[in-house]
Coordinates of C-alpha atoms and ligand atoms in Angstrom, one line a residue:
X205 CA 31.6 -25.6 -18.5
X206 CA 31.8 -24.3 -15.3
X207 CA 28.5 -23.3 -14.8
X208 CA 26.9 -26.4 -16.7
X209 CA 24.6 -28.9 -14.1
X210 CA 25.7 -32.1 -15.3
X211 CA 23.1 -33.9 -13.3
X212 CA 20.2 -32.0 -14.9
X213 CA 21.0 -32.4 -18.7
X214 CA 18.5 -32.2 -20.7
X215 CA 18.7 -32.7 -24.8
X216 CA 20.3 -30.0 -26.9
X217 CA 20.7 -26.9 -24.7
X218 CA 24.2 -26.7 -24.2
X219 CA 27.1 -26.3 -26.5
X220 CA 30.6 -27.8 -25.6
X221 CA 33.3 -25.2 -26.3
X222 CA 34.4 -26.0 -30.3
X223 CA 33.9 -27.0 -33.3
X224 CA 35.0 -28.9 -36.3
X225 CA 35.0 -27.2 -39.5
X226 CA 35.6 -28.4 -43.1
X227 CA 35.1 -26.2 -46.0
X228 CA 34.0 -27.4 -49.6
X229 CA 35.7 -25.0 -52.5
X230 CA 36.4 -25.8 -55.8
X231 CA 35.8 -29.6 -56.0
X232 CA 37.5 -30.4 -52.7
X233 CA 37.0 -30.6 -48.9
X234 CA 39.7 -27.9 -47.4
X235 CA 40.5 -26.0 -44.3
X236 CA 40.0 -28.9 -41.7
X237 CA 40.0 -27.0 -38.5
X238 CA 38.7 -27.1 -35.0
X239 CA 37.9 -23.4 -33.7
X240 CA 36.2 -22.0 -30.4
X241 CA 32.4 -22.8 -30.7
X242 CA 31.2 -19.4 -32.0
X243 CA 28.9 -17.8 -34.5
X244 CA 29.0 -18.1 -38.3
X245 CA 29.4 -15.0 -40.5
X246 CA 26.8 -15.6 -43.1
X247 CA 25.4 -13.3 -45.8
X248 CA 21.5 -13.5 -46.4
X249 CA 22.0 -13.9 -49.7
X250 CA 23.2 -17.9 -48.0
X251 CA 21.3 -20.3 -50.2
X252 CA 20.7 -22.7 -46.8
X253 CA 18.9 -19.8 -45.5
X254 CA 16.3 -20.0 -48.6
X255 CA 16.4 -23.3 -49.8
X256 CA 17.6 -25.5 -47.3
X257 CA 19.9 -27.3 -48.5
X258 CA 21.5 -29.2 -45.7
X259 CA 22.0 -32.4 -44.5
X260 CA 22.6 -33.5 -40.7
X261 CA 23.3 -36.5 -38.5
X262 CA 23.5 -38.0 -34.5
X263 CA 25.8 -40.0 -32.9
X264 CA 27.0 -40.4 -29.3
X265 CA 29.9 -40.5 -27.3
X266 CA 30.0 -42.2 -24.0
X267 CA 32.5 -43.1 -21.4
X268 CA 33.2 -46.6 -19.9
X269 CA 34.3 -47.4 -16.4
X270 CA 37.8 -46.9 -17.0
X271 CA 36.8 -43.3 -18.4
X272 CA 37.9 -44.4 -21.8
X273 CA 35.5 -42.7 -25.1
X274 CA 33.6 -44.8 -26.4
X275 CA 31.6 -43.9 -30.2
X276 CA 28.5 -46.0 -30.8
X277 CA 28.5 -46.5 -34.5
X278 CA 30.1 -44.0 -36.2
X279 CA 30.5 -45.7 -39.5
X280 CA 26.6 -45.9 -39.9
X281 CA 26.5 -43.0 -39.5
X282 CA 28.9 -41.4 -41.8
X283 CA 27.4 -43.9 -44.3
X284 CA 24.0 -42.1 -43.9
X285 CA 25.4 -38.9 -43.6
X286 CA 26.8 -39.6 -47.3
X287 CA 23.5 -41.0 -48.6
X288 CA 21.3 -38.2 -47.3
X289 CA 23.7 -35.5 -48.9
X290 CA 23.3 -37.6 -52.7
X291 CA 19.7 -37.2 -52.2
X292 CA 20.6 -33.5 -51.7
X293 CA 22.7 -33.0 -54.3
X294 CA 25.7 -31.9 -51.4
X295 CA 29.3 -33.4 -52.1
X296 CA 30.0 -36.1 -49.6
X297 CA 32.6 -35.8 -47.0
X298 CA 34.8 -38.3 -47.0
X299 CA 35.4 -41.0 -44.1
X300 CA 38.6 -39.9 -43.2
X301 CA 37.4 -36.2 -42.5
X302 CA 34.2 -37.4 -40.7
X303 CA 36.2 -39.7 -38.3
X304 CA 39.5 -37.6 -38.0
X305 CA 37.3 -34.4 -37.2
X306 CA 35.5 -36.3 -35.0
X307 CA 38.3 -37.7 -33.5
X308 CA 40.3 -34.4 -32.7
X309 CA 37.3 -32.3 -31.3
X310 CA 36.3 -35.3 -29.0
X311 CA 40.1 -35.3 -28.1
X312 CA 39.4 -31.3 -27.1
X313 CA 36.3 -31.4 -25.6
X314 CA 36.7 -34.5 -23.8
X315 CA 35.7 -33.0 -20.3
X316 CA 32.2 -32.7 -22.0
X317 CA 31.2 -35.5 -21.9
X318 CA 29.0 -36.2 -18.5
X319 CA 30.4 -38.6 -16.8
X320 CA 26.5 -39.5 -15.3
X321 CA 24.7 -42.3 -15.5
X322 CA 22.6 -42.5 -18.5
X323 CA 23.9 -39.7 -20.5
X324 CA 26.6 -38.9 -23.1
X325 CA 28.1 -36.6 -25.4
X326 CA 25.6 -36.1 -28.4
X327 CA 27.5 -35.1 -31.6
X328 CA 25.7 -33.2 -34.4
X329 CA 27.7 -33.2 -37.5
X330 CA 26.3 -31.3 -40.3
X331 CA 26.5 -30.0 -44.2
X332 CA 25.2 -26.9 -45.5
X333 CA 25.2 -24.8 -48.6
X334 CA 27.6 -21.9 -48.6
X335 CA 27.2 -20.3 -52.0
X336 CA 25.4 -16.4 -51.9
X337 CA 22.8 -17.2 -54.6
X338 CA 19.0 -16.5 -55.1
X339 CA 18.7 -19.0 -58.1
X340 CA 17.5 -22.1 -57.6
X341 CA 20.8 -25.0 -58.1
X342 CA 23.1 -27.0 -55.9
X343 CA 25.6 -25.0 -54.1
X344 CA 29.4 -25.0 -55.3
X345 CA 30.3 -24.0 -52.0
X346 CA 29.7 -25.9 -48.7
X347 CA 30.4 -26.3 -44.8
X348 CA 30.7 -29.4 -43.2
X349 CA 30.8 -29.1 -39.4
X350 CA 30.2 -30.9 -36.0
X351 CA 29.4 -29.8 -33.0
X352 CA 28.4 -31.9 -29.5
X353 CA 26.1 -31.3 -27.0
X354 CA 26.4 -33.4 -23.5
X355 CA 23.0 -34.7 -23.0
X356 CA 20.2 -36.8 -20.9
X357 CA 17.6 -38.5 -22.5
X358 CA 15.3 -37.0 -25.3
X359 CA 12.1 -37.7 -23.4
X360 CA 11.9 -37.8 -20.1
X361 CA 9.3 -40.0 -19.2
X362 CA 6.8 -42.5 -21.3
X363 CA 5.4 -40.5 -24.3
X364 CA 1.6 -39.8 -25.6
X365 CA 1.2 -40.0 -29.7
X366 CA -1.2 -39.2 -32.0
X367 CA -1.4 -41.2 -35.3
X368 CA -1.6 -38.5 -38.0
X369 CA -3.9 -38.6 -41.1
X370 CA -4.0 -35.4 -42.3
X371 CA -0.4 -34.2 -43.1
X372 CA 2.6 -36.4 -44.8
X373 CA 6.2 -35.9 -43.5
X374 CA 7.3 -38.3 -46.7
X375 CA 6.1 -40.0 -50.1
X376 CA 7.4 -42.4 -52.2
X377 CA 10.0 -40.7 -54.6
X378 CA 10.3 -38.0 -51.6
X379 CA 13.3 -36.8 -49.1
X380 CA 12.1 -38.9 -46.4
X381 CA 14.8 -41.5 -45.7
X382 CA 17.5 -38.6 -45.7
X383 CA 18.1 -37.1 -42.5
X384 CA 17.6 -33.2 -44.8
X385 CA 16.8 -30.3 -42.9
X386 CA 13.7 -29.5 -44.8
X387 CA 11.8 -32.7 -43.4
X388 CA 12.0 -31.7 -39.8
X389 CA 10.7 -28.1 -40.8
X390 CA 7.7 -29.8 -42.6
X391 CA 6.8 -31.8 -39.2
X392 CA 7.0 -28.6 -36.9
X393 CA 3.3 -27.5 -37.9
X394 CA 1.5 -30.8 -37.9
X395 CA 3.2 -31.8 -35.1
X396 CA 2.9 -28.2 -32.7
X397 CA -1.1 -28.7 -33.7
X398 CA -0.7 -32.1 -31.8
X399 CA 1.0 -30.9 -28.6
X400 CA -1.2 -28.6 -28.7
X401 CA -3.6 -31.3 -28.2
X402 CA -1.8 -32.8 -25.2
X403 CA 0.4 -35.2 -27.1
X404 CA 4.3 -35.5 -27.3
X405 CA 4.4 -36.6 -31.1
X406 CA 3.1 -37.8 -33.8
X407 CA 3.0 -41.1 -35.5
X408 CA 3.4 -40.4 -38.9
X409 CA 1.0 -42.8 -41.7
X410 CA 2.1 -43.1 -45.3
X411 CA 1.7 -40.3 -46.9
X412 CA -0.5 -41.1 -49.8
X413 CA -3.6 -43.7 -48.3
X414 CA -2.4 -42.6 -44.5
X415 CA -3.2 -46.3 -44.1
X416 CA -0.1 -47.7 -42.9
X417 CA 2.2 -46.5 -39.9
X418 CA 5.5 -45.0 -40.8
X419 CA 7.8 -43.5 -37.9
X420 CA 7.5 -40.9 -35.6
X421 CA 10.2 -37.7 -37.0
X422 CA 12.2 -38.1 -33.7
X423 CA 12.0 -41.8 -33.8
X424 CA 11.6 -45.0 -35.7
X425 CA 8.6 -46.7 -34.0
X426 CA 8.4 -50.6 -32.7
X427 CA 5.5 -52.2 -31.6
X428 CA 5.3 -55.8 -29.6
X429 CA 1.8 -58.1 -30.8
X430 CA 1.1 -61.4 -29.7
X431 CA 5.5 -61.4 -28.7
X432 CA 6.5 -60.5 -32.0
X433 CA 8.2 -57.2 -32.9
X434 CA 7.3 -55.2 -35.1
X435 CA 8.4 -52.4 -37.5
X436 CA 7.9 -50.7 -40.7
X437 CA 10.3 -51.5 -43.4
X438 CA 12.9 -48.8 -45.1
X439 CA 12.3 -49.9 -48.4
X440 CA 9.8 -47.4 -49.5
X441 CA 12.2 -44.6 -49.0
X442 CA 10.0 -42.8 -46.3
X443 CA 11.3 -43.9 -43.6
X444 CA 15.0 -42.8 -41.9
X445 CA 16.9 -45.9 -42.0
X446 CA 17.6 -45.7 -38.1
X447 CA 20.6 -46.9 -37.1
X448 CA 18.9 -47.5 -33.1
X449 CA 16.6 -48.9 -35.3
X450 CA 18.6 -51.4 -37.0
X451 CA 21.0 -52.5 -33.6
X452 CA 17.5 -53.2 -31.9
X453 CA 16.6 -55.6 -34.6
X454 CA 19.6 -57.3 -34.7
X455 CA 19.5 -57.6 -30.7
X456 CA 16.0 -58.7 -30.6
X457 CA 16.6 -61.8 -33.2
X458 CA 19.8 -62.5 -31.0
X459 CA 17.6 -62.3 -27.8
X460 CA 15.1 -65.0 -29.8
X461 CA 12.7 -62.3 -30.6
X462 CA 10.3 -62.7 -33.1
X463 CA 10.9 -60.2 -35.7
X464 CA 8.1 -58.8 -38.8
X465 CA 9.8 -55.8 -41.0
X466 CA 6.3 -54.9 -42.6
X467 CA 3.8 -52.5 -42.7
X468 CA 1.3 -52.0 -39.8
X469 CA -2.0 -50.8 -40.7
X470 CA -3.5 -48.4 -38.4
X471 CA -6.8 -50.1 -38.1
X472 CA -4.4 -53.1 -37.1
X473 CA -3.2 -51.3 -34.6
X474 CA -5.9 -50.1 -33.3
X475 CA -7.7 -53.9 -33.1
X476 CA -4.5 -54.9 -31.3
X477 CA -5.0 -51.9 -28.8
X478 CA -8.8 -53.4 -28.4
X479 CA -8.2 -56.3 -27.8
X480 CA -5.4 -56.3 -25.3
X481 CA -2.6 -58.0 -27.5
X482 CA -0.3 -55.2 -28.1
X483 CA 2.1 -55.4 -25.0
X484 CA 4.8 -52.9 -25.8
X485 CA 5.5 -49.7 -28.1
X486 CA 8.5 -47.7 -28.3
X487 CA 10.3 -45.4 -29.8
X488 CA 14.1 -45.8 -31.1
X489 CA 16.6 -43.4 -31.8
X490 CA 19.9 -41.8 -31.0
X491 CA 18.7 -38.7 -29.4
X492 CA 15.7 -41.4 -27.9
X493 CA 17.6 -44.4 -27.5
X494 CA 14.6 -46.3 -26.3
X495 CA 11.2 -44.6 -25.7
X496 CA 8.8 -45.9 -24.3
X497 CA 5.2 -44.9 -25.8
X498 CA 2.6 -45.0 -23.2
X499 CA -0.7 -43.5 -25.0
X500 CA -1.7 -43.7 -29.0
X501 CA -4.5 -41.2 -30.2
X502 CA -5.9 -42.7 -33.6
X503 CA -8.7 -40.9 -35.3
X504 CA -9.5 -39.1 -31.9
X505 CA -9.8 -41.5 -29.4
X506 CA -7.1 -42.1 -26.6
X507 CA -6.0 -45.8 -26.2
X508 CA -3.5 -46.1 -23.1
X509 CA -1.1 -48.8 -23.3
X510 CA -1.2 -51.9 -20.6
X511 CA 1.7 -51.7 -18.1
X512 CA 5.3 -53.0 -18.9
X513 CA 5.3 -56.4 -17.8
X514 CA 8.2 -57.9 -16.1
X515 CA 10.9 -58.5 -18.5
X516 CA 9.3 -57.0 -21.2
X517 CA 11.5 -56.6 -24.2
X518 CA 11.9 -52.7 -24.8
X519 CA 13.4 -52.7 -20.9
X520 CA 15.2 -55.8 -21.9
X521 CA 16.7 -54.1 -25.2
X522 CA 17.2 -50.7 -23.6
X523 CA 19.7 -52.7 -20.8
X524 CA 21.5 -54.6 -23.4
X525 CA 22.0 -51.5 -26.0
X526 CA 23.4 -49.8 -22.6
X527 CA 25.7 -52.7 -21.7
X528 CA 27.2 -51.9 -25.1
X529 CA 27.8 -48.2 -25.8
X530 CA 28.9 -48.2 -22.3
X531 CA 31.3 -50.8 -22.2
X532 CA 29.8 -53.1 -20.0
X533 CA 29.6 -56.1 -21.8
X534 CA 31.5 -57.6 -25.0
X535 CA 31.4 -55.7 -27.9
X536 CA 30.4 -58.7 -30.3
X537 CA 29.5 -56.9 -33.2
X538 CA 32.3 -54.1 -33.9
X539 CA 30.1 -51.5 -32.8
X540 CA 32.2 -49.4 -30.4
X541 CA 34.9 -47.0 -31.7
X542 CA 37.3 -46.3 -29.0
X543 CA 38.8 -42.7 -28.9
Ligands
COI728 C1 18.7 -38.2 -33.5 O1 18.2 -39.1 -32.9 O2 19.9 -38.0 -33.5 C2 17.9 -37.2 -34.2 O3 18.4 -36.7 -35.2 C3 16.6 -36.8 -33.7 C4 16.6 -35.3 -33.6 C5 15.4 -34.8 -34.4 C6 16.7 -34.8 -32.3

């Protein structure tokens, strides 16, 4: 920790010092430890390794004023962790082990997390499949770990993206709303090909008439036209049912925004780029929080966005979703888990 540069922190590169480890063996969740942050002994026979089964999540700790740890949300996302392991066919973990293990290795590695404005301590727990086995069937044996990461913000300034037509990151019937291992892979060609390009990511269409925007793999996406906000629904299945996502909805029809869950069409879009009506769009997420998008490509042509006008709603949002994991303000809706 020593060496760490807490006022350059960047997203993911650093390791705090341990980790929490659960072990699934016949039928139950054992071994509940927390150990020096260290390598894994792992035979290549290790059915993650082949077949990918594993299941992740992202959360954040943060302090407050009084240097008191603060969790944003931690029962969505143990809720999610649980329904993107049933779609993987991985045993859940159960509450108590998430938050307990949680709990203790924030309690260790409590110097980790930055005290700096505008960053936290992002935590990555995890499940994988232990067995050593070619075939192809769930795992018996499995790992469930967490690890955390202090970190600034995901993107660092405004970001450029391309509306993709060619490649699907889900389908109907798919593995898209579960935060699986296997869906982040898929993105990493499609995605290089467009930062290749010049852009920062993609924004992902359905993937069977690549008609309709979807999200962004790092991000749910939000878009502001004519003052109303919108966003693609979950209820395909396609989409990652983001839990930034969701508290920005909820915020925005406290803050009197107007609010459409539906399906934008791309051509939509783009006659809402051409004729000057879409004000805002951003990117949410917990390793994003709030980001804002300043270029979309679709079918090849670059549309820059209009400047943020004062008081626009993502700056707006992004202040108030601070004010919150932060401590700064009330915590009206039972978000915060104190530590
Ligand atoms: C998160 O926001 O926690 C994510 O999982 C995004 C990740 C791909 C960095």
């Amino acid at each position: 920790m020593e060496t760490t540069n807490f006022d350059e922190l960047s997203f993911g590169q650093i390791i705090s010092d341990h980790m929490f480890v659960a072990e699934y063996k016949d039928g139950e969740w054992q071994d509940l430890r927390i150990e020096p942050y260290g390598p894994l002994q792992i035979n290549p026979a290790n059915a993650t390794l082949h077949y990918g089964q594993s299941v992740f999540e992202g959360l954040k700790a943060y302090r407050n004023e009084a240097g008191e740890i603060l969790v944003f949300r931690g029962d969505a996302n143990q809720r999610r962790l649980n329904e993107s392991a049933q779609r993987m066919c991985i045993p859940e973990v159960p509450e108590e082990i998430f938050m307990e293990g949680m709990r203790k290795l924030l309690e260790v590695d409590k110097d980790w997390i930055p005290k700096q404005a505008g960053c936290s301590l992002y935590i990555r727990p995890f499940i994988f499949a232990a067995d050593d086995y070619l075939g192809i069937r769930p795992s018996n044996n499995y790992k469930f770990m967490i690890l955390t990461s202090p970190v600034g913000n995901y993107y660092s300034k405004p970001v450029a993206v391309k509306v993709e037509t060619q490649y699907a990151r889900a389908v109907e019937g798919g593995t898209g709303a579960a935060k699986a291992a296997g869906n982040y892979a898929g993105s990493l060609f499609p995605a290089r090909k467009a930062q290749k390009e010049g852009y920062d990511q993609l924004l992902w269409t359905d993937g069977k008439t690549h008609q309709y925007i979807e999200e962004s793999g790092t991000m749910n996406v939000m878009f502001v036209i004519d003052g109303t906000l919108i966003t693609a629904p979950i209820s395909t299945g396609t989409i990652l049912k983001g839990i930034t996502r969701d508290s920005v909805l909820i915020l925005a029809k406290e803050m009197g925004m107007p609010v459409e869950e539906r399906f934008l069409t791309v051509s939509e879009l783009e006659d809402a780029l051409l004729s000057g009506r879409l004000e805002e769009a951003f990117g949410t997420g917990t390793a994003a929080t709030v980001a804002f998008i300043r270029l979309i490509n679709i079918h090849n042509k670059d549309y820059v966005l209009p400047e943020k006008a004062a008081g626009a709603f993502s700056d707006r949002v992004l202040k108030r979703l601070d004010d919150i994991k932060y401590g700064k303000v009330a915590d009206d809706h039972g978000w915060i888990m104190k530590i």
